[in-house]
Amino acid sequence: IKKFKPDVIVTMQFFQRKNDVILAGIDEALRFLEENTDTTKYTIKYLPEGTLINNLDVVLELEGKYQEFGIFEGVIDGILARSTSIATNSYHCKKAANGKQVIYMGDRGDHYINQEIDGHAVEVGGLVGHSTMAGSRNNPDVIFGSIPHVLIQHFKGNLLEAMLCYKKLFPQEKELIALVDYSNDVIKDSLIVLEAFGQQLHGVRVDTSKNMIDHMFDNEKNPEQYKGVCVEQIKRLRKALDENGGKHVKIIVSSGFTPEKIAHFEASKAPVDAYGVGDYILKINHQYTCDAVKNNHQLEAKEGR
């Protein structure tokens, strides 16, 4: 193009093909263009970060000589696809949760160099809780913390001993949250830490694996229906906490949550205070395409575009 058609003014437009989508990554794409091209040589039009978009909406338009910016089409598509997908997945989780907190816990499924970018996209989608400092961009006010299973493992499964040591090391911790599924008996372990900490226990997190059935269901006739974190498990846990002076204790659930699973819990009136979501948020569900649609301001494009 530079050799044979150097003076053509091309109009290029970026879009995706789904409805009810949150645009994210546009700010990063603009920074990339600013750092890698001479933006004074072409014009840029765009929709703001966080805009609600639908099928075929143009989110970014570049107009000028192709050789000034065109080679970066794929780079920009990738920036927009990743961040828009993460923001939109977060947005759908938030909608399903009916105003309850949704915490982003996707770090173990993510590459570490992406976590700051992905953390921004999560916030564009409306979520404010992160499981890592990288995701929060070093903002401790939006960090969610509960102990990991490996800490309990180091105390040979003794959750109370682990929590007492944790509290001793971090006495200023305001939101003490116990991870209560290590022994696959969430009521038993929740009541143990509740008895020990009383009003200091802010919450319990239930992270039962999808292939496990909590021991509270050991005597059920059909226990297979209660695999993983399930509504009945959380209802029984809430009842046990309330009956033992733990009405103040919040219940946080994680492990395999999606908008559909969150919506099911909400429709079933599960007494959940916050949802932790990981893998689902990282799914790339929104691919972008860039089309050249005008040649010297006259319509000219691949048929169908």
mmCIF file of C-alpha atoms in Angstrom:
data_model
loop_
_atom_site.group_PDB
_atom_site.id
_atom_site.type_symbol
_atom_site.label_atom_id
_atom_site.label_comp_id
_atom_site.label_asym_id
_atom_site.label_seq_id
_atom_site.Cartn_x
_atom_site.Cartn_y
_atom_site.Cartn_z
ATOM 1 C CA ILE A 1 0.000 0.000 0.000
ATOM 2 C CA LYS A 2 2.794 2.405 0.894
ATOM 3 C CA LYS A 3 4.501 1.752 -2.468
ATOM 4 C CA PHE A 4 1.541 1.605 -4.852
ATOM 5 C CA LYS A 5 -1.364 3.389 -3.077
ATOM 6 C CA PRO A 6 0.410 5.785 -0.702
ATOM 7 C CA ASP A 7 -2.166 8.592 -0.808
ATOM 8 C CA VAL A 8 -5.383 6.640 -0.218
ATOM 9 C CA ILE A 9 -7.331 7.780 2.836
ATOM 10 C CA VAL A 10 -8.835 4.707 4.462
ATOM 11 C CA THR A 11 -11.576 4.584 7.107
ATOM 12 C CA MET A 12 -11.275 1.614 9.482
ATOM 13 C CA GLN A 13 -13.893 0.645 12.056
ATOM 14 C CA PHE A 14 -13.663 -1.740 15.040
ATOM 15 C CA PHE A 15 -16.738 -3.638 16.290
ATOM 16 C CA GLN A 16 -17.941 -6.860 17.951
ATOM 17 C CA ARG A 17 -21.090 -8.936 17.430
ATOM 18 C CA LYS A 18 -22.995 -9.380 20.695
ATOM 19 C CA ASN A 19 -25.558 -7.391 22.689
ATOM 20 C CA ASP A 20 -25.472 -6.145 26.281
ATOM 21 C CA VAL A 21 -21.702 -5.719 26.278
ATOM 22 C CA ILE A 22 -19.439 -3.419 28.287
ATOM 23 C CA LEU A 23 -16.701 -1.783 26.240
ATOM 24 C CA ALA A 24 -13.284 -1.953 27.898
ATOM 25 C CA GLY A 25 -9.736 -1.657 26.623
ATOM 26 C CA ILE A 26 -10.382 1.463 24.567
ATOM 27 C CA ASP A 27 -8.160 3.584 26.827
ATOM 28 C CA GLU A 28 -5.348 1.046 26.515
ATOM 29 C CA ALA A 29 -5.770 0.945 22.728
ATOM 30 C CA LEU A 30 -5.550 4.740 22.549
ATOM 31 C CA ARG A 31 -2.403 4.712 24.691
ATOM 32 C CA PHE A 32 -0.905 2.086 22.412
ATOM 33 C CA LEU A 33 -1.571 4.211 19.329
ATOM 34 C CA GLU A 34 -0.159 7.287 21.030
ATOM 35 C CA GLU A 35 3.028 5.430 21.971
ATOM 36 C CA ASN A 36 3.556 3.604 18.666
ATOM 37 C CA THR A 37 2.252 5.921 15.946
ATOM 38 C CA ASP A 38 2.120 9.598 15.073
ATOM 39 C CA THR A 39 -1.514 10.305 15.931
ATOM 40 C CA THR A 40 -1.290 13.784 14.391
ATOM 41 C CA LYS A 41 -1.307 12.136 10.953
ATOM 42 C CA TYR A 42 -4.779 10.564 11.184
ATOM 43 C CA THR A 43 -8.094 11.079 12.964
ATOM 44 C CA ILE A 44 -9.487 8.996 15.808
ATOM 45 C CA LYS A 45 -13.101 8.641 16.940
ATOM 46 C CA TYR A 46 -14.095 6.340 19.792
ATOM 47 C CA LEU A 47 -16.671 5.475 22.424
ATOM 48 C CA PRO A 48 -15.681 5.984 26.084
ATOM 49 C CA GLU A 49 -14.458 3.178 28.334
ATOM 50 C CA GLY A 50 -17.419 1.491 30.035
ATOM 51 C CA THR A 51 -19.982 2.248 27.303
ATOM 52 C CA LEU A 52 -22.798 -0.296 26.980
ATOM 53 C CA ILE A 53 -22.601 -1.536 23.378
ATOM 54 C CA ASN A 54 -24.446 -3.938 21.093
ATOM 55 C CA ASN A 55 -23.917 -5.978 17.937
ATOM 56 C CA LEU A 56 -21.980 -4.074 15.208
ATOM 57 C CA ASP A 57 -21.638 -0.845 17.194
ATOM 58 C CA VAL A 58 -18.463 0.909 16.046
ATOM 59 C CA VAL A 59 -16.294 1.532 19.112
ATOM 60 C CA LEU A 60 -13.201 2.922 17.385
ATOM 61 C CA GLU A 61 -12.728 4.575 13.986
ATOM 62 C CA LEU A 62 -9.361 5.441 12.464
ATOM 63 C CA GLU A 63 -9.146 7.532 9.297
ATOM 64 C CA GLY A 64 -5.994 8.389 7.380
ATOM 65 C CA LYS A 65 -3.257 6.655 5.432
ATOM 66 C CA TYR A 66 -3.175 2.962 6.226
ATOM 67 C CA GLN A 67 0.592 2.928 6.609
ATOM 68 C CA GLU A 68 0.287 5.245 9.614
ATOM 69 C CA PHE A 69 -1.719 2.802 11.773
ATOM 70 C CA GLY A 70 -3.145 -0.158 9.866
ATOM 71 C CA ILE A 71 -0.523 -2.725 10.803
ATOM 72 C CA PHE A 72 -1.705 -2.540 14.423
ATOM 73 C CA GLU A 73 -5.248 -3.694 13.629
ATOM 74 C CA GLY A 74 -4.712 -7.129 15.195
ATOM 75 C CA VAL A 75 -3.071 -5.663 18.293
ATOM 76 C CA ILE A 76 -6.033 -3.377 18.898
ATOM 77 C CA ASP A 77 -8.522 -6.199 18.271
ATOM 78 C CA GLY A 78 -6.768 -8.254 20.929
ATOM 79 C CA ILE A 79 -6.682 -5.429 23.468
ATOM 80 C CA LEU A 80 -10.394 -4.784 23.023
ATOM 81 C CA ALA A 81 -11.380 -8.475 22.971
ATOM 82 C CA ARG A 82 -9.694 -9.329 26.251
ATOM 83 C CA SER A 83 -10.745 -6.315 28.273
ATOM 84 C CA THR A 84 -14.277 -6.143 26.852
ATOM 85 C CA SER A 85 -14.809 -9.841 27.596
ATOM 86 C CA ILE A 86 -13.591 -9.522 31.182
ATOM 87 C CA ALA A 87 -15.601 -6.351 31.792
ATOM 88 C CA THR A 88 -18.745 -7.881 30.296
ATOM 89 C CA ASN A 89 -18.400 -11.144 32.223
ATOM 90 C CA SER A 90 -17.995 -9.091 35.403
ATOM 91 C CA TYR A 91 -21.029 -6.975 34.518
ATOM 92 C CA HIS A 92 -23.212 -10.061 34.011
ATOM 93 C CA CYS A 93 -22.081 -11.525 37.341
ATOM 94 C CA LYS A 94 -22.902 -8.249 39.060
ATOM 95 C CA LYS A 95 -26.375 -8.144 37.498
ATOM 96 C CA ALA A 96 -27.091 -11.701 38.600
ATOM 97 C CA ALA A 97 -26.016 -10.989 42.182
ATOM 98 C CA ASN A 98 -28.811 -8.460 42.863
ATOM 99 C CA GLY A 99 -26.563 -5.894 44.481
ATOM 100 C CA LYS A 100 -24.478 -8.320 46.542
ATOM 101 C CA GLN A 101 -20.714 -8.104 46.332
ATOM 102 C CA VAL A 102 -18.922 -10.134 43.667
ATOM 103 C CA ILE A 103 -15.208 -10.680 44.268
ATOM 104 C CA TYR A 104 -12.829 -11.318 41.385
ATOM 105 C CA MET A 105 -10.748 -14.436 42.136
ATOM 106 C CA GLY A 106 -9.361 -15.233 38.706
ATOM 107 C CA ASP A 107 -5.641 -14.876 39.370
ATOM 108 C CA ARG A 108 -4.775 -18.578 39.276
ATOM 109 C CA GLY A 109 -6.249 -18.868 35.794
ATOM 110 C CA ASP A 110 -4.505 -15.739 34.558
ATOM 111 C CA HIS A 111 -0.979 -14.901 33.450
ATOM 112 C CA TYR A 112 0.624 -12.672 36.054
ATOM 113 C CA ILE A 113 1.570 -9.969 33.536
ATOM 114 C CA ASN A 114 -2.119 -9.486 32.704
ATOM 115 C CA GLN A 115 -3.425 -8.978 36.217
ATOM 116 C CA GLU A 116 -3.275 -5.192 36.389
ATOM 117 C CA ILE A 117 -4.964 -4.841 32.992
ATOM 118 C CA ASP A 118 -7.562 -7.473 33.860
ATOM 119 C CA GLY A 119 -8.172 -5.893 37.257
ATOM 120 C CA HIS A 120 -9.003 -2.622 35.519
ATOM 121 C CA ALA A 121 -11.423 -4.396 33.165
ATOM 122 C CA VAL A 122 -13.143 -6.081 36.113
ATOM 123 C CA GLU A 123 -13.763 -2.670 37.650
ATOM 124 C CA VAL A 124 -15.070 -1.270 34.353
ATOM 125 C CA GLY A 125 -17.589 -4.120 34.547
ATOM 126 C CA GLY A 126 -18.698 -2.916 37.978
ATOM 127 C CA LEU A 127 -16.840 -5.178 40.425
ATOM 128 C CA VAL A 128 -14.773 -3.706 43.242
ATOM 129 C CA GLY A 129 -13.276 -6.713 45.068
ATOM 130 C CA HIS A 130 -9.972 -8.378 44.148
ATOM 131 C CA SER A 131 -8.066 -11.347 45.522
ATOM 132 C CA THR A 132 -4.622 -9.946 44.616
ATOM 133 C CA MET A 133 -2.800 -6.660 45.065
ATOM 134 C CA ALA A 134 -1.899 -6.722 41.369
ATOM 135 C CA GLY A 135 -5.550 -6.874 40.388
ATOM 136 C CA SER A 136 -6.340 -3.949 42.657
ATOM 137 C CA ARG A 137 -3.303 -2.015 41.412
ATOM 138 C CA ASN A 138 -2.059 -1.834 45.011
ATOM 139 C CA ASN A 139 -5.287 -0.467 46.473
ATOM 140 C CA PRO A 140 -5.728 -2.281 49.817
ATOM 141 C CA ASP A 141 -9.249 -0.894 50.219
ATOM 142 C CA VAL A 142 -10.625 -3.240 47.547
ATOM 143 C CA ILE A 143 -8.709 -6.383 48.511
ATOM 144 C CA PHE A 144 -10.676 -9.396 49.731
ATOM 145 C CA GLY A 145 -8.726 -11.783 51.918
ATOM 146 C CA SER A 146 -9.423 -15.132 53.477
ATOM 147 C CA ILE A 147 -6.790 -17.651 54.470
ATOM 148 C CA PRO A 148 -5.790 -20.269 51.853
ATOM 149 C CA HIS A 149 -6.220 -24.023 52.267
ATOM 150 C CA VAL A 150 -2.451 -24.445 52.455
ATOM 151 C CA LEU A 151 -2.337 -22.526 55.745
ATOM 152 C CA ILE A 152 -4.791 -24.993 57.302
ATOM 153 C CA GLN A 153 -2.758 -27.839 55.806
ATOM 154 C CA HIS A 154 0.334 -26.615 57.624
ATOM 155 C CA PHE A 155 -1.578 -27.019 60.882
ATOM 156 C CA LYS A 156 -2.598 -30.576 59.882
ATOM 157 C CA GLY A 157 -6.177 -29.555 59.217
ATOM 158 C CA ASN A 158 -6.697 -27.701 62.499
ATOM 159 C CA LEU A 159 -8.603 -24.631 61.308
ATOM 160 C CA LEU A 160 -8.898 -23.069 64.742
ATOM 161 C CA GLU A 161 -5.156 -23.238 65.392
ATOM 162 C CA ALA A 162 -4.490 -21.718 61.985
ATOM 163 C CA MET A 163 -6.953 -18.881 62.604
ATOM 164 C CA LEU A 164 -5.564 -18.152 66.078
ATOM 165 C CA CYS A 165 -2.060 -17.843 64.651
ATOM 166 C CA TYR A 166 -3.346 -15.679 61.825
ATOM 167 C CA LYS A 167 -5.103 -13.371 64.268
ATOM 168 C CA LYS A 168 -1.996 -13.193 66.440
ATOM 169 C CA LEU A 169 0.122 -12.152 63.460
ATOM 170 C CA PHE A 170 -2.501 -9.696 62.128
ATOM 171 C CA PRO A 171 -4.330 -8.401 65.225
ATOM 172 C CA GLN A 172 -5.475 -5.273 63.376
ATOM 173 C CA GLU A 173 -7.382 -7.306 60.786
ATOM 174 C CA LYS A 174 -10.946 -5.949 60.834
ATOM 175 C CA GLU A 175 -12.590 -8.507 58.570
ATOM 176 C CA LEU A 176 -11.507 -11.885 59.898
ATOM 177 C CA ILE A 177 -12.739 -14.476 57.403
ATOM 178 C CA ALA A 178 -12.333 -18.212 57.947
ATOM 179 C CA LEU A 179 -12.128 -20.704 55.085
ATOM 180 C CA VAL A 180 -14.326 -23.504 56.403
ATOM 181 C CA ASP A 181 -14.422 -26.311 53.806
ATOM 182 C CA TYR A 182 -10.959 -27.879 54.377
ATOM 183 C CA SER A 183 -12.438 -30.811 56.329
ATOM 184 C CA ASN A 184 -15.564 -30.848 54.135
ATOM 185 C CA ASP A 185 -17.717 -30.092 57.186
ATOM 186 C CA VAL A 186 -18.588 -26.403 56.970
ATOM 187 C CA ILE A 187 -21.068 -26.278 59.836
ATOM 188 C CA LYS A 188 -18.715 -27.974 62.279
ATOM 189 C CA ASP A 189 -15.712 -25.783 61.402
ATOM 190 C CA SER A 190 -17.767 -22.583 61.227
ATOM 191 C CA LEU A 191 -19.131 -23.151 64.723
ATOM 192 C CA ILE A 192 -15.644 -23.907 66.073
ATOM 193 C CA VAL A 193 -14.261 -20.576 64.869
ATOM 194 C CA LEU A 194 -17.430 -18.745 65.857
ATOM 195 C CA GLU A 195 -17.123 -20.017 69.428
ATOM 196 C CA ALA A 196 -13.494 -18.917 69.553
ATOM 197 C CA PHE A 197 -13.790 -15.481 67.960
ATOM 198 C CA GLY A 198 -17.398 -14.442 68.547
ATOM 199 C CA GLN A 199 -18.075 -10.944 67.249
ATOM 200 C CA GLN A 200 -14.534 -10.756 65.832
ATOM 201 C CA LEU A 201 -15.446 -13.327 63.168
ATOM 202 C CA HIS A 202 -16.570 -11.272 60.202
ATOM 203 C CA GLY A 203 -17.326 -14.097 57.809
ATOM 204 C CA VAL A 204 -16.813 -17.633 56.590
ATOM 205 C CA ARG A 205 -15.948 -18.666 53.053
ATOM 206 C CA VAL A 206 -17.319 -21.894 51.582
ATOM 207 C CA ASP A 207 -15.297 -23.282 48.672
ATOM 208 C CA THR A 208 -16.470 -26.895 48.491
ATOM 209 C CA SER A 209 -15.182 -28.647 45.374
ATOM 210 C CA LYS A 210 -17.807 -29.647 42.810
ATOM 211 C CA ASN A 211 -16.941 -33.332 43.238
ATOM 212 C CA MET A 212 -17.441 -33.286 47.020
ATOM 213 C CA ILE A 213 -20.533 -33.634 49.205
ATOM 214 C CA ASP A 214 -20.395 -31.862 52.558
ATOM 215 C CA HIS A 215 -20.591 -34.084 55.632
ATOM 216 C CA MET A 216 -23.805 -32.332 56.681
ATOM 217 C CA PHE A 217 -25.469 -34.516 54.046
ATOM 218 C CA ASP A 218 -23.988 -37.845 55.218
ATOM 219 C CA ASN A 219 -27.358 -39.212 56.302
ATOM 220 C CA GLU A 220 -29.360 -38.010 53.299
ATOM 221 C CA LYS A 221 -31.098 -40.598 51.118
ATOM 222 C CA ASN A 222 -29.960 -38.903 47.896
ATOM 223 C CA PRO A 223 -26.748 -37.015 48.745
ATOM 224 C CA GLU A 224 -25.607 -36.740 45.095
ATOM 225 C CA GLN A 225 -27.889 -33.741 44.624
ATOM 226 C CA TYR A 226 -25.788 -31.776 47.102
ATOM 227 C CA LYS A 227 -22.405 -31.805 45.370
ATOM 228 C CA GLY A 228 -20.171 -28.748 45.646
ATOM 229 C CA VAL A 229 -21.334 -25.421 47.012
ATOM 230 C CA CYS A 230 -25.119 -25.726 46.873
ATOM 231 C CA VAL A 231 -28.139 -23.784 48.049
ATOM 232 C CA GLU A 232 -29.203 -26.274 50.720
ATOM 233 C CA GLN A 233 -25.696 -26.326 52.174
ATOM 234 C CA ILE A 234 -25.677 -22.552 52.575
ATOM 235 C CA LYS A 235 -29.184 -22.461 54.027
ATOM 236 C CA ARG A 236 -28.253 -25.045 56.663
ATOM 237 C CA LEU A 237 -25.022 -23.204 57.446
ATOM 238 C CA ARG A 238 -26.890 -19.915 57.898
ATOM 239 C CA LYS A 239 -29.371 -21.587 60.242
ATOM 240 C CA ALA A 240 -26.568 -23.116 62.324
ATOM 241 C CA LEU A 241 -24.726 -19.805 62.606
ATOM 242 C CA ASP A 242 -27.881 -17.922 63.594
ATOM 243 C CA GLU A 243 -28.774 -20.486 66.255
ATOM 244 C CA ASN A 244 -25.322 -20.206 67.814
ATOM 245 C CA GLY A 245 -24.938 -16.448 68.139
ATOM 246 C CA GLY A 246 -23.539 -15.915 64.672
ATOM 247 C CA LYS A 247 -26.174 -13.771 62.992
ATOM 248 C CA HIS A 248 -23.428 -11.196 62.322
ATOM 249 C CA VAL A 249 -21.266 -13.664 60.376
ATOM 250 C CA LYS A 250 -21.254 -13.159 56.613
ATOM 251 C CA ILE A 251 -21.227 -16.090 54.194
ATOM 252 C CA ILE A 252 -18.982 -15.853 51.148
ATOM 253 C CA VAL A 253 -19.207 -18.590 48.506
ATOM 254 C CA SER A 254 -16.796 -19.520 45.732
ATOM 255 C CA SER A 255 -15.953 -22.473 43.437
ATOM 256 C CA GLY A 256 -17.397 -22.644 39.924
ATOM 257 C CA PHE A 257 -19.718 -19.644 40.053
ATOM 258 C CA THR A 258 -21.114 -18.125 36.843
ATOM 259 C CA PRO A 259 -23.960 -15.647 36.254
ATOM 260 C CA GLU A 260 -26.300 -18.609 35.827
ATOM 261 C CA LYS A 261 -25.240 -20.213 39.106
ATOM 262 C CA ILE A 262 -25.419 -16.885 40.920
ATOM 263 C CA ALA A 263 -28.918 -16.299 39.493
ATOM 264 C CA HIS A 264 -29.972 -19.760 40.678
ATOM 265 C CA PHE A 265 -28.740 -19.020 44.209
ATOM 266 C CA GLU A 266 -30.544 -15.686 44.211
ATOM 267 C CA ALA A 267 -33.787 -17.176 42.867
ATOM 268 C CA SER A 268 -33.554 -19.862 45.564
ATOM 269 C CA LYS A 269 -33.045 -17.181 48.228
ATOM 270 C CA ALA A 270 -29.736 -18.656 49.328
ATOM 271 C CA PRO A 271 -28.448 -16.554 52.259
ATOM 272 C CA VAL A 272 -25.214 -15.544 50.536
ATOM 273 C CA ASP A 273 -23.539 -12.219 51.316
ATOM 274 C CA ALA A 274 -20.846 -12.269 48.615
ATOM 275 C CA TYR A 275 -19.858 -14.358 45.607
ATOM 276 C CA GLY A 276 -16.319 -15.166 44.531
ATOM 277 C CA VAL A 277 -15.915 -15.703 40.793
ATOM 278 C CA GLY A 278 -12.739 -16.772 39.023
ATOM 279 C CA ASP A 279 -12.463 -18.752 35.795
ATOM 280 C CA TYR A 280 -15.718 -17.527 34.241
ATOM 281 C CA ILE A 281 -14.613 -13.908 34.221
ATOM 282 C CA LEU A 282 -11.510 -14.717 32.157
ATOM 283 C CA LYS A 283 -13.391 -16.328 29.254
ATOM 284 C CA ILE A 284 -12.876 -14.450 25.975
ATOM 285 C CA ASN A 285 -16.453 -14.221 24.710
ATOM 286 C CA HIS A 286 -16.226 -11.044 22.620
ATOM 287 C CA GLN A 287 -13.981 -11.041 19.571
ATOM 288 C CA TYR A 288 -13.426 -7.830 17.649
ATOM 289 C CA THR A 289 -13.159 -7.261 13.918
ATOM 290 C CA CYS A 290 -11.797 -4.231 12.094
ATOM 291 C CA ASP A 291 -13.102 -3.431 8.617
ATOM 292 C CA ALA A 292 -11.842 -0.928 6.092
ATOM 293 C CA VAL A 293 -15.132 0.625 4.971
ATOM 294 C CA LYS A 294 -14.188 3.717 2.919
ATOM 295 C CA ASN A 295 -11.602 4.538 0.260
ATOM 296 C CA ASN A 296 -11.004 8.285 -0.046
ATOM 297 C CA HIS A 297 -14.303 8.875 1.800
ATOM 298 C CA GLN A 298 -16.295 6.718 -0.644
ATOM 299 C CA LEU A 299 -17.978 3.504 0.547
ATOM 300 C CA GLU A 300 -15.769 0.568 -0.332
ATOM 301 C CA ALA A 301 -15.644 -2.691 1.610
ATOM 302 C CA LYS A 302 -15.738 -6.464 1.511
ATOM 303 C CA GLU A 303 -19.227 -7.546 0.457
ATOM 304 C CA GLY A 304 -21.485 -7.899 3.458
ATOM 305 C CA ARG A 305 -19.721 -5.174 5.430
#
